[in-house]
PDB file of C-alpha atoms in Angstrom:
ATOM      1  CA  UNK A   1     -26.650  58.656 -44.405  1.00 45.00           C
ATOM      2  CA  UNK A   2     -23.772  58.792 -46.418  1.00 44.00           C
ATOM      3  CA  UNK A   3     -23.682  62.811 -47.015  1.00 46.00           C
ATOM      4  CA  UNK A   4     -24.535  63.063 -42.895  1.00 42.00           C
ATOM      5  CA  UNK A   5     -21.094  61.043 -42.466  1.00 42.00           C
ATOM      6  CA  UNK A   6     -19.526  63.081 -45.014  1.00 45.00           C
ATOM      7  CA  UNK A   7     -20.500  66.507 -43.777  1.00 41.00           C
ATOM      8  CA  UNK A   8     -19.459  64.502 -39.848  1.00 42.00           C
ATOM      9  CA  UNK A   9     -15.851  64.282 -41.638  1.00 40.00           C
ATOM     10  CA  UNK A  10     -15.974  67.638 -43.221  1.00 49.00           C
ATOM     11  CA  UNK A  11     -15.505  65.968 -46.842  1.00 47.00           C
ATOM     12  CA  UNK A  12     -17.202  66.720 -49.652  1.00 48.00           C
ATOM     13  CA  UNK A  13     -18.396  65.105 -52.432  1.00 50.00           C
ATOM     14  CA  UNK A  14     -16.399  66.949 -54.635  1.00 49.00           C
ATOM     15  CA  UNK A  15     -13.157  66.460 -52.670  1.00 47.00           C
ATOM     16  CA  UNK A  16     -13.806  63.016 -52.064  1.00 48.00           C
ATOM     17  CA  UNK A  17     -13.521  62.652 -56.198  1.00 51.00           C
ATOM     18  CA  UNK A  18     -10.641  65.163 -56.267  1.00 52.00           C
ATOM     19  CA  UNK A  19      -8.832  62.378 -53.541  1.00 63.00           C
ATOM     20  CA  UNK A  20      -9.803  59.546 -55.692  1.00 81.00           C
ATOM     21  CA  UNK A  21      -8.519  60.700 -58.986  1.00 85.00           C
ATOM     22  CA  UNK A  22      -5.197  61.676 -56.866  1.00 84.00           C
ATOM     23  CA  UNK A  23      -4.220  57.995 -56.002  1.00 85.00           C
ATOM     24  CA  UNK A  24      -5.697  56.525 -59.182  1.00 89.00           C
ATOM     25  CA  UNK A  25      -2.936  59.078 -60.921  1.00 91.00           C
ATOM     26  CA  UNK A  26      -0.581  58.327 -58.234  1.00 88.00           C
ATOM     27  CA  UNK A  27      -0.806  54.307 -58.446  1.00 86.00           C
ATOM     28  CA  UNK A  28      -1.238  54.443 -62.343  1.00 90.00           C
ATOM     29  CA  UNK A  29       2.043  55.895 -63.215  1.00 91.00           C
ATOM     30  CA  UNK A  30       3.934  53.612 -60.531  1.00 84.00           C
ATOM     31  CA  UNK A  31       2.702  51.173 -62.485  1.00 83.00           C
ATOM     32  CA  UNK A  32       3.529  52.068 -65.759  1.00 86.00           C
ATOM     33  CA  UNK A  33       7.274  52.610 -64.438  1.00 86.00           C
ATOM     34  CA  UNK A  34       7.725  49.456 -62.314  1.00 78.00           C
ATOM     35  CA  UNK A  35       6.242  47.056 -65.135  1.00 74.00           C
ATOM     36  CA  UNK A  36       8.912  48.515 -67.224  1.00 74.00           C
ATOM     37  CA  UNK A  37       6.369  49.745 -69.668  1.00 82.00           C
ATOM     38  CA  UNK A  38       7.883  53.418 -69.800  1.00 86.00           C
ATOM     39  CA  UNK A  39      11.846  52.620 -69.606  1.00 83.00           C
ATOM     40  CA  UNK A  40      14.776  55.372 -67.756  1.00 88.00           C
ATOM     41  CA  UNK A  41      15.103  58.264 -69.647  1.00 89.00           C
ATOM     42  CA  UNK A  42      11.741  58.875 -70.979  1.00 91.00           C
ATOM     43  CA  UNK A  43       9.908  61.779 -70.608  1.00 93.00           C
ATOM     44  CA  UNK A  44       6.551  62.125 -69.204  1.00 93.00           C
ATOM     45  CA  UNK A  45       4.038  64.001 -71.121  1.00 90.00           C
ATOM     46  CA  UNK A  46       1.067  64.843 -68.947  1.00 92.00           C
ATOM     47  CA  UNK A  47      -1.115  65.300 -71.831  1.00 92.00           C
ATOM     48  CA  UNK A  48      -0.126  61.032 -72.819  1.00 92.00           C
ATOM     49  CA  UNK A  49      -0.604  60.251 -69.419  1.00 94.00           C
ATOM     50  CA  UNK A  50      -3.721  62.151 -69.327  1.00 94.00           C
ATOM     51  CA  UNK A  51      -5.118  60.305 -71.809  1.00 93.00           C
ATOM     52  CA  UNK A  52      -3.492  56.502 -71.187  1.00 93.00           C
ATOM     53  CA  UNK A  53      -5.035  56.723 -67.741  1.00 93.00           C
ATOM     54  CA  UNK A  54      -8.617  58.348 -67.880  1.00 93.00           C
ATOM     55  CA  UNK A  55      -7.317  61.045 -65.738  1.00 93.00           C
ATOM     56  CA  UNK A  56      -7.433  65.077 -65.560  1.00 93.00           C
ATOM     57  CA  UNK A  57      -3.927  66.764 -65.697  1.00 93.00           C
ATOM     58  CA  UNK A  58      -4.182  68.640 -62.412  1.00 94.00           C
ATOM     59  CA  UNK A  59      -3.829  64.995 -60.576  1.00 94.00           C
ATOM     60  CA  UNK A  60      -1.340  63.733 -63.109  1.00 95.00           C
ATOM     61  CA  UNK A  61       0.566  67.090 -62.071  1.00 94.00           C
ATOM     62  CA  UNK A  62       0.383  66.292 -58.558  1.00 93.00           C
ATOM     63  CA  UNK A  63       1.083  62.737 -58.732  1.00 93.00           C
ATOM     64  CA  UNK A  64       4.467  63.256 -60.526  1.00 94.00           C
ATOM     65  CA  UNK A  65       5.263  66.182 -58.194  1.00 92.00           C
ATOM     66  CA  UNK A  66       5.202  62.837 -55.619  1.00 88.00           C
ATOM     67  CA  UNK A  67       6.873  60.765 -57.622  1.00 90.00           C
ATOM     68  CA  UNK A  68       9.642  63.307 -57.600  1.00 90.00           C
ATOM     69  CA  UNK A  69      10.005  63.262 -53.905  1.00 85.00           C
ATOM     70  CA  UNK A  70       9.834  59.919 -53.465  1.00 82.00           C
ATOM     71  CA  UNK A  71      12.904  59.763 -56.287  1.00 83.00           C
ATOM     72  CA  UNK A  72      10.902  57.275 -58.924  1.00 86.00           C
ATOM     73  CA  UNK A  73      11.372  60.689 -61.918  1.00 91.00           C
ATOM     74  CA  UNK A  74      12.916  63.498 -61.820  1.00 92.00           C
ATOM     75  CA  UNK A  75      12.901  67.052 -62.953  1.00 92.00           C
ATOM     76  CA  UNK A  76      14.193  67.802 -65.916  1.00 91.00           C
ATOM     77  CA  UNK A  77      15.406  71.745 -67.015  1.00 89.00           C
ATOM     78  CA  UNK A  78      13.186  72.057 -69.570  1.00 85.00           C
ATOM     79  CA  UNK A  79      10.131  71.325 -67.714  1.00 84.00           C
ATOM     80  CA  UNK A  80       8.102  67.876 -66.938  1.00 88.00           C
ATOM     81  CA  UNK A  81       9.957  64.742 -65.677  1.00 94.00           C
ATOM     82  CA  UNK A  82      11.913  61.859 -66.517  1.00 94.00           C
ATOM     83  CA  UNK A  83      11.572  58.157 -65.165  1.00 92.00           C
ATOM     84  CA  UNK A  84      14.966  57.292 -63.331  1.00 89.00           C
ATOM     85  CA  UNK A  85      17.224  54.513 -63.633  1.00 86.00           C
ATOM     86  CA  UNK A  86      18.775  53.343 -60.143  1.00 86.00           C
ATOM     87  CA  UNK A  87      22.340  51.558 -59.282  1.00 87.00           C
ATOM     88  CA  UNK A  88      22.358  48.428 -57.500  1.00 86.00           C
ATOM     89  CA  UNK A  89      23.749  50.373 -54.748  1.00 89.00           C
ATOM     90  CA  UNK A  90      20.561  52.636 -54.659  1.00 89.00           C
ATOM     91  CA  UNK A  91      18.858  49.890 -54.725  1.00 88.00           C
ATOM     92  CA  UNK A  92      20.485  48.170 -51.628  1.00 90.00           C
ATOM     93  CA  UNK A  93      20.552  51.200 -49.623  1.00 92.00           C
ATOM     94  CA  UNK A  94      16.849  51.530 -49.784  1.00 91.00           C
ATOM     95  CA  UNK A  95      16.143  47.999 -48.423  1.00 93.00           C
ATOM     96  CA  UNK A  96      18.935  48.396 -45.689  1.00 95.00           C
ATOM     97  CA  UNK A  97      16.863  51.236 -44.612  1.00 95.00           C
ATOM     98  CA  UNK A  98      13.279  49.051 -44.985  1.00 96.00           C
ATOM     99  CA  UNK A  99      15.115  46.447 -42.634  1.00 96.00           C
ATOM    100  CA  UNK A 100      16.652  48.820 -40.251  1.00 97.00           C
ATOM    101  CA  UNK A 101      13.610  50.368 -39.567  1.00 97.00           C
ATOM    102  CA  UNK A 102      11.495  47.347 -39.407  1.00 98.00           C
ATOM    103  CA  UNK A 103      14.338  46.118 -37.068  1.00 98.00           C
ATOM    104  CA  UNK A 104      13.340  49.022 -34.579  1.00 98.00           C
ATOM    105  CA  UNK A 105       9.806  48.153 -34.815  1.00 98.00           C
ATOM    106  CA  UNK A 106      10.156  44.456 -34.190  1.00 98.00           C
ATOM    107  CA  UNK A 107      12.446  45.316 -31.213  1.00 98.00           C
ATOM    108  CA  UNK A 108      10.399  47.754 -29.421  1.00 98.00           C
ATOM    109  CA  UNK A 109       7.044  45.300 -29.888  1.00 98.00           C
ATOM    110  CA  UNK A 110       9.188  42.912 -28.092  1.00 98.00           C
ATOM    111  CA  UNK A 111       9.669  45.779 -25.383  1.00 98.00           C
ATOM    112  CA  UNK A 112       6.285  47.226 -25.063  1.00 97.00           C
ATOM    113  CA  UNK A 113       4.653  44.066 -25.481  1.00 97.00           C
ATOM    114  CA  UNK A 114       1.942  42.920 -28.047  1.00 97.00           C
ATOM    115  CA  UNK A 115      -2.021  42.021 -26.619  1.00 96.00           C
ATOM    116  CA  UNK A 116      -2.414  38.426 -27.481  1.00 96.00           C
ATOM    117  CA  UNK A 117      -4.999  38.557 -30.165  1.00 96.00           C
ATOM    118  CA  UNK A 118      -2.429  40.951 -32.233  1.00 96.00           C
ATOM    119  CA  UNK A 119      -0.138  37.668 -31.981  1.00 96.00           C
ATOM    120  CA  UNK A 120      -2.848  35.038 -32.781  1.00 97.00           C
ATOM    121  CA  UNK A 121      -3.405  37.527 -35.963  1.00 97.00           C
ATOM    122  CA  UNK A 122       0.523  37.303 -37.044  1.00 97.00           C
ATOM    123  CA  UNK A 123       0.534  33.276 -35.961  1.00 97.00           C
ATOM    124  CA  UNK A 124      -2.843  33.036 -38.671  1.00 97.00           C
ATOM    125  CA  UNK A 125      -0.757  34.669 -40.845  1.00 96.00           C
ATOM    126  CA  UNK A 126       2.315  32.421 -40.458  1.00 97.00           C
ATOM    127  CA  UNK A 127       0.126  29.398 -40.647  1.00 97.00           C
ATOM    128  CA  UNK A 128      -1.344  30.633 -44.101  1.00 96.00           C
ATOM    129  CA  UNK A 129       2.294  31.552 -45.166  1.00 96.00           C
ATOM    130  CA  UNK A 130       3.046  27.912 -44.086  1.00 95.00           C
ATOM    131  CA  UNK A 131       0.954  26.187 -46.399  1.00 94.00           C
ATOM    132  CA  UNK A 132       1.838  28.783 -49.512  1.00 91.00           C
ATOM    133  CA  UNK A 133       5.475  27.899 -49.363  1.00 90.00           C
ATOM    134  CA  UNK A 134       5.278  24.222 -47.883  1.00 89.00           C
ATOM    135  CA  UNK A 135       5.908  22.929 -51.827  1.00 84.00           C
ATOM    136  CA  UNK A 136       8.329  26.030 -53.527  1.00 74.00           C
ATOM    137  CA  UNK A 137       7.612  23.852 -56.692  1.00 77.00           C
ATOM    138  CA  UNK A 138       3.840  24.529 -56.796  1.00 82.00           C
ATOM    139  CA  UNK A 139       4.180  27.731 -54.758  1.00 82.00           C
ATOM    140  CA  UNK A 140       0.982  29.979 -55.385  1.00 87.00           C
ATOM    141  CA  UNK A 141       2.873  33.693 -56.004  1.00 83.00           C
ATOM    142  CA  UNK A 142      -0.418  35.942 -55.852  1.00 85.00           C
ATOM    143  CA  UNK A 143      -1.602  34.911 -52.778  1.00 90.00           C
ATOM    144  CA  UNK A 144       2.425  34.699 -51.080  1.00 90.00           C
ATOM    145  CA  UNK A 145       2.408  38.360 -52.142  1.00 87.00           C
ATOM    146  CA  UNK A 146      -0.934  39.116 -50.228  1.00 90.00           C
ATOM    147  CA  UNK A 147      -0.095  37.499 -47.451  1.00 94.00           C
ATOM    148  CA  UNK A 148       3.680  38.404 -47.297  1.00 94.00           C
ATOM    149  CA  UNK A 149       1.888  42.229 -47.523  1.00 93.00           C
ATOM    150  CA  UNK A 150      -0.125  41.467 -44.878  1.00 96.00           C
ATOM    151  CA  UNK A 151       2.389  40.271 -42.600  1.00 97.00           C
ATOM    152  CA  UNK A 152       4.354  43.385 -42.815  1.00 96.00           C
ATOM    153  CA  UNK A 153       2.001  45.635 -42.863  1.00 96.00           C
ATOM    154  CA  UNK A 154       0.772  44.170 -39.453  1.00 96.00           C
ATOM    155  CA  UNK A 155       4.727  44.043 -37.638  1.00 97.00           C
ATOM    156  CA  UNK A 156       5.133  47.903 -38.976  1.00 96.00           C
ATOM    157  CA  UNK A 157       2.547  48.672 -36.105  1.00 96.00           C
ATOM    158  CA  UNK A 158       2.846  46.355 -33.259  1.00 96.00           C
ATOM    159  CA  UNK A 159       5.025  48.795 -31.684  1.00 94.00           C
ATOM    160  CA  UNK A 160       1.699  51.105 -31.030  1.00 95.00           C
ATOM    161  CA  UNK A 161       4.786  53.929 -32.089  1.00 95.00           C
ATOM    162  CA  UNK A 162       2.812  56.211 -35.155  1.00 96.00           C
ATOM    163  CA  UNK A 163       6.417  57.790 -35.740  1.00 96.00           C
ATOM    164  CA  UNK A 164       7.732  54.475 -36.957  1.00 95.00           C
ATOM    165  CA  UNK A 165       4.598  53.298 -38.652  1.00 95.00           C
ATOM    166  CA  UNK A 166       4.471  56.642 -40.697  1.00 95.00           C
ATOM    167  CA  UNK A 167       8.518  56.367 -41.836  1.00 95.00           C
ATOM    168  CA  UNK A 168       8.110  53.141 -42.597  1.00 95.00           C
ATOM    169  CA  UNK A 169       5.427  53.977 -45.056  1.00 91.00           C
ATOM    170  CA  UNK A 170       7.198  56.558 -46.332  1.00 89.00           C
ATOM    171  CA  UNK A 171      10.692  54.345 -46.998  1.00 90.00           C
ATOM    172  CA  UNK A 172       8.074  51.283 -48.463  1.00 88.00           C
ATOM    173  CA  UNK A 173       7.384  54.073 -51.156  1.00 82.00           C
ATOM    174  CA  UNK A 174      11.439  54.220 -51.879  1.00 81.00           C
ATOM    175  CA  UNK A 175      11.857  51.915 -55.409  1.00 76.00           C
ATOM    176  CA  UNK A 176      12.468  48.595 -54.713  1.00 82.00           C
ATOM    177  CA  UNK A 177      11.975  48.809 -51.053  1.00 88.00           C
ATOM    178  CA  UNK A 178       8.795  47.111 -49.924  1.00 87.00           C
ATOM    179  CA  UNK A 179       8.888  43.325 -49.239  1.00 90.00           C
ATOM    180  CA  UNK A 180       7.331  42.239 -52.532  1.00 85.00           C
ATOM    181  CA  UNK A 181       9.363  44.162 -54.683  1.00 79.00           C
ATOM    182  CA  UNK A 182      11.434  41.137 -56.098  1.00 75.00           C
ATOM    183  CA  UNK A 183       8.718  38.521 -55.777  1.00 77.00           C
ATOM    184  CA  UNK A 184       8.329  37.799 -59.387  1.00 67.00           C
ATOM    185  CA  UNK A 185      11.687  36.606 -60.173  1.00 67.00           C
ATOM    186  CA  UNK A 186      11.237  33.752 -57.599  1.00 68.00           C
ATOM    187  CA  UNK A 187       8.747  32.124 -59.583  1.00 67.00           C
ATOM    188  CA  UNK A 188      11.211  32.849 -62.601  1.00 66.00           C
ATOM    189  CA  UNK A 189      14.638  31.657 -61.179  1.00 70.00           C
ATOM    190  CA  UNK A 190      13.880  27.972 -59.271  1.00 70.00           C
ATOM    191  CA  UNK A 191      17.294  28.175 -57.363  1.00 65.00           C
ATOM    192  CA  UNK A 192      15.971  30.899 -55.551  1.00 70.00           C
ATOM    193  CA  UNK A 193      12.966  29.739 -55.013  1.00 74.00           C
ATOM    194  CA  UNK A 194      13.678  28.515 -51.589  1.00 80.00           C
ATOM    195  CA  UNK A 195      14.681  31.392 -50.722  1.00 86.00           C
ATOM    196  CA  UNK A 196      10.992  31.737 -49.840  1.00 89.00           C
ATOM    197  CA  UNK A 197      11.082  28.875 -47.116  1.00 90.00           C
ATOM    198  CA  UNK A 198      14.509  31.458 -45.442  1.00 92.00           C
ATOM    199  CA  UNK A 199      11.759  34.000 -45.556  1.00 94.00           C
ATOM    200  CA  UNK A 200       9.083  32.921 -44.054  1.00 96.00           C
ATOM    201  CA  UNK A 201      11.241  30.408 -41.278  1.00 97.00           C
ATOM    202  CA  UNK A 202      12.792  34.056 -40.432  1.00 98.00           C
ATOM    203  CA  UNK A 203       9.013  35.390 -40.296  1.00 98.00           C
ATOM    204  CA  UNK A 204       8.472  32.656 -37.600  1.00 98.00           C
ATOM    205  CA  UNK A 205      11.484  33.615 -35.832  1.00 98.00           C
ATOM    206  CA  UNK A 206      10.378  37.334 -35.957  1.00 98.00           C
ATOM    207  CA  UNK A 207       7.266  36.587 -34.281  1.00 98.00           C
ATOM    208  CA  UNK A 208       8.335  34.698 -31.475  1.00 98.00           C
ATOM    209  CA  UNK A 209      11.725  37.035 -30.548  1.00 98.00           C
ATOM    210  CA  UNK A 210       8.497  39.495 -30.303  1.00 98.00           C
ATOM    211  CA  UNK A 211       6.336  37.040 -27.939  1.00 98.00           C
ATOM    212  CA  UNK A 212       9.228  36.560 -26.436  1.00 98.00           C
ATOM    213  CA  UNK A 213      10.214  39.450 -25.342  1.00 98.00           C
ATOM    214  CA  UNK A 214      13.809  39.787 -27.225  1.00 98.00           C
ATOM    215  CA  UNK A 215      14.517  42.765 -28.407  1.00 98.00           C
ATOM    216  CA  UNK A 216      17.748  42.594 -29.480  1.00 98.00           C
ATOM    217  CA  UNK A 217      17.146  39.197 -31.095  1.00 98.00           C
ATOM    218  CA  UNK A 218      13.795  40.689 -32.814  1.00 98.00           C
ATOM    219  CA  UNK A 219      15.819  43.427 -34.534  1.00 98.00           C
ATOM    220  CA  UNK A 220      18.448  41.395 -35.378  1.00 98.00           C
ATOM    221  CA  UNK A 221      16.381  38.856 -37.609  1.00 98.00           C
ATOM    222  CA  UNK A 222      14.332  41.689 -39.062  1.00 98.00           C
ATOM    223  CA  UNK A 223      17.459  43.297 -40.107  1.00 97.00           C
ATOM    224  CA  UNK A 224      18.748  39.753 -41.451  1.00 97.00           C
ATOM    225  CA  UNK A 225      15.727  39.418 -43.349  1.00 96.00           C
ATOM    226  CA  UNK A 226      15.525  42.523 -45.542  1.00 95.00           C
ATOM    227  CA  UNK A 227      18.978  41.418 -46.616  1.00 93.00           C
ATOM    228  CA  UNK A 228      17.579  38.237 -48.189  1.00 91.00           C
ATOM    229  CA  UNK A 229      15.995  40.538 -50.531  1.00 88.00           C
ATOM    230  CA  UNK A 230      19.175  42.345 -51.113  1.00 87.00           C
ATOM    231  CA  UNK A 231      20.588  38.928 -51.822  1.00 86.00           C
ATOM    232  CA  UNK A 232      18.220  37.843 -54.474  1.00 82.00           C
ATOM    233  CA  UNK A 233      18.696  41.150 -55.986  1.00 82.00           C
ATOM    234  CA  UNK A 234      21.941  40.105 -56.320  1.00 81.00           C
ATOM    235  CA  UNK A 235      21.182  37.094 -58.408  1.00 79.00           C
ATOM    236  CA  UNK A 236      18.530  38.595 -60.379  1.00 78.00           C
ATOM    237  CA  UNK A 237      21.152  40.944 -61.782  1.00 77.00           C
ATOM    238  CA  UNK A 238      23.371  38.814 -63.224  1.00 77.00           C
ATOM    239  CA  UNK A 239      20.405  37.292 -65.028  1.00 74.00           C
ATOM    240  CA  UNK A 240      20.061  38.839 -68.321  1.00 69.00           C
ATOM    241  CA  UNK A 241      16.742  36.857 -69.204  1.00 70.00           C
ATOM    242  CA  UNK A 242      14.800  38.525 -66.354  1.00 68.00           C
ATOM    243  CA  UNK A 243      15.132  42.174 -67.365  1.00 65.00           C
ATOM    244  CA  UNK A 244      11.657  41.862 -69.261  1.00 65.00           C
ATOM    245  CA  UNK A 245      10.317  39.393 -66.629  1.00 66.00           C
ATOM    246  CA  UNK A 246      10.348  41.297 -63.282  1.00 69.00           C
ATOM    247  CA  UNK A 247       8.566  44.510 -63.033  1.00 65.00           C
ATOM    248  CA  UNK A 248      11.203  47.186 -62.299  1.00 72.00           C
ATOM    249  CA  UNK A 249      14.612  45.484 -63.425  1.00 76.00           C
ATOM    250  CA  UNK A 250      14.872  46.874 -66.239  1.00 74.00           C
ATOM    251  CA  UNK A 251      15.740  50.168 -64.420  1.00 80.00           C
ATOM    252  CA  UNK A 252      18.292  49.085 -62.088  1.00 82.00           C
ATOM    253  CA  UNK A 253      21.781  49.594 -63.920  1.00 75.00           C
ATOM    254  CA  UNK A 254      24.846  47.707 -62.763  1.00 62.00           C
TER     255      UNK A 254
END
């Protein structure tokens, strides 16, 4: 059954493998960068990452070819790659673009209109969201960052528009752009923990500009809300005793 569905989709075993080992290269060296375990400035061997991640080289090869275009390392003369190190203002920029395209998206579901069970799906949502942030005290991070995922993933296509689904996945790959990025230093700062309840009282607000039928006013608080990550960013900064805390920060310069 499964090699008639295979042979249905024109895959092969063999390519299915060669896809596999692709994203496991592609999502293993993401993650050595953004937990800060290789720093800015270091070079990437393919023959260490080779071996620290169980993978070929041709993938590893390919994966940091990606990387490269999505501007996480860099080409150096010499040959191979480099992990970068981003400004604040990089930074920024790359979240202003998150929120101005998820701005567009929550304005034209408004337009276009969203079939009701799509909506009962985002109020579920909202509801679980409710009862992960009700205490910001006790507040369970893992499953905020699920759902919070979740959430976004589901308003990036409620426009039924492919063009805007597919840009926004390509800016969420942009460092430091996707809605979780910053996550972490909530549960490590408590003054900015209730930053959490702005969130997700904005996520409510979101939703029903879209059921609505407000454009404008959908856009508008999408907009607004990507900046609350810019904001925290902001505060994380100037907190020396999170650079080894939160995944990432230590390659964001001033």
């Amino acid at each position: 059954m499964a090699t008639s569905a295979r042979r249905e989709r024109g895959t092969s075993p063999r390519r299915e493998r060669g896809t596999s080992q692709s994203l496991k290269a592609l999502l293993g060296i993401r993650e050595l960068v953004f937990s800060g375990e290789v720093g800015p400035g270091v070079r990437l061997s393919e023959v260490t990452l080779s071996g620290r991640l169980g993978i070929s080289r041709t993938p590893i090869r390919a994966a940091l070819a990606q990387l490269d275009q999505e501007g996480v390392v860099e080409a150096i003369p010499s040959g191979g790659y480099t992990v970068r190190s981003f400004t604040q203002v990089d930074v920024a920029d790359a979240i202003e673009l998150r929120g101005a395209l998820e701005g567009v998206a929550a304005r034209i579901a408004a337009e276009r209109g969203v079939p009701a069970a799509r909506l009962q799906t985002m109020h579920s949502l909202l509801a679980e969201l409710d009862h992960v942030v009700a205490d910001p005290k006790r507040t369970d991070f893992a499953v905020y960052i699920a759902r919070n995922g979740e959430f976004h993933d589901l308003l990036h296509t409620l426009s039924g528009s492919e063009t805007i689904r597919r840009e926004l996945e390509r800016v969420m790959r942009l460092p430091f752009a996707a809605p979780n990025a910053f996550i972490t230093a909530q549960a490590e700062m408590p003054e900015i923990r209730v930053s959490l309840l702005v969130a997700q009282a904005q996520h409510r607000a979101i939703v029903n500009a879209i059921e609505m039928r407000e454009g404008a006013r959908a856009e508008a608080i999408a907009r607004e809300h990507a900046r609350l990550a810019r904001t925290n960013l902001d505060v994380m900064i100037e907190d020396t005793k999170l650079i080894n805390k939160v995944p990432g920060l230590s390659l964001i310069s001033g």
